[in-house]
Short mmCIF file of C-alpha atoms in Angstrom, two decimals:
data_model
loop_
_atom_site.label_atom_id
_atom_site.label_comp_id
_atom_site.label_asym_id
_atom_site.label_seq_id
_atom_site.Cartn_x
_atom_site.Cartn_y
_atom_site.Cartn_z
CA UNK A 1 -27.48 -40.69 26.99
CA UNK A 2 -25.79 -41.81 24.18
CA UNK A 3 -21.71 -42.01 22.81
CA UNK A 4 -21.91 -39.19 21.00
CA UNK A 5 -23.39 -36.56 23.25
CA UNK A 6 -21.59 -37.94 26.50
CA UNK A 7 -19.11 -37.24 24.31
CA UNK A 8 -19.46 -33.93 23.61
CA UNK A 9 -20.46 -33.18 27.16
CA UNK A 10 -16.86 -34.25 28.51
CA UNK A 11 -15.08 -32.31 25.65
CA UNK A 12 -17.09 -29.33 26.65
CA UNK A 13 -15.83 -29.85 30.39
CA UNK A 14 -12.22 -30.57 29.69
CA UNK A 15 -12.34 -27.35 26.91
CA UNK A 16 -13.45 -25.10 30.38
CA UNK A 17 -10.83 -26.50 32.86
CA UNK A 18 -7.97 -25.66 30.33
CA UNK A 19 -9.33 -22.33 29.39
CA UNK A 20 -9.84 -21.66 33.23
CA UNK A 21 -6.10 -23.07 33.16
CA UNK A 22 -4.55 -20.91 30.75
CA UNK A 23 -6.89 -17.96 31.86
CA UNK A 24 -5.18 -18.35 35.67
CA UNK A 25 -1.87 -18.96 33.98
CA UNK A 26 -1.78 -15.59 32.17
CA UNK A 27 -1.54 -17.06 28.66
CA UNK A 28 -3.48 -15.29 26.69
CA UNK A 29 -2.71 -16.82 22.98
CA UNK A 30 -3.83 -20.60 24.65
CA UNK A 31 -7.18 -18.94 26.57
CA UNK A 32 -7.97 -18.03 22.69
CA UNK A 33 -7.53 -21.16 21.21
CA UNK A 34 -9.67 -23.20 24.19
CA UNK A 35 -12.24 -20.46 23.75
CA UNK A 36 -12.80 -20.68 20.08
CA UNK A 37 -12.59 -24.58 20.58
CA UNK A 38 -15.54 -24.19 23.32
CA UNK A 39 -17.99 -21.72 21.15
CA UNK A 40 -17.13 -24.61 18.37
CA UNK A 41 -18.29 -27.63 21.29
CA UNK A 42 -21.25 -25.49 22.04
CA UNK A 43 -22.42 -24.78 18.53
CA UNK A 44 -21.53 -28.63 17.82
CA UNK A 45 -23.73 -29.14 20.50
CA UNK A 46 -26.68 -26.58 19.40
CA UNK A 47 -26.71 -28.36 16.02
CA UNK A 48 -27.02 -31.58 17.44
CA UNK A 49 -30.03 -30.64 20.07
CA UNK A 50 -27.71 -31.43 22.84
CA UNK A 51 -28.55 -28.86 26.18
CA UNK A 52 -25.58 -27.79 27.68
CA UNK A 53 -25.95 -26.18 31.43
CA UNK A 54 -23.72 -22.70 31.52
CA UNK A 55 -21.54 -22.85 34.38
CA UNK A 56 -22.65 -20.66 37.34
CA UNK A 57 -21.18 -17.23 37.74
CA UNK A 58 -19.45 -17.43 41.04
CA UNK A 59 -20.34 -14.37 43.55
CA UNK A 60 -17.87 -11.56 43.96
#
């Protein structure tokens, strides 16, 4: 794996963890910003051929 994608891999998992952050923490306005910077990661990502695993829906 190379620079850039590792790269892009760990911004994509540090972009979940603080939307999961401010999602738990009730603050909508930063859960809005870390989304829109994770669809930007992920379309980054897309445009670059770079497959990025969807986190698994936990069971209810």
């Amino acid at each position: 794996m190379d620079a850039f994608t590792a790269g892009i891999l760990q911004r994509i998992r540090n972009a979940e963890m603080d939307l999961h952050r401010a999602q738990e923490s009730g603050d909508d306005f930063l859960a809005e910003v870390e989304q829109s910077e994770l669809d930007d990661l992920h379309r980054l990502a897309a445009e670059h051929g770079i497959s990025v695993a969807q986190p698994e829906a936990h069971a209810a």
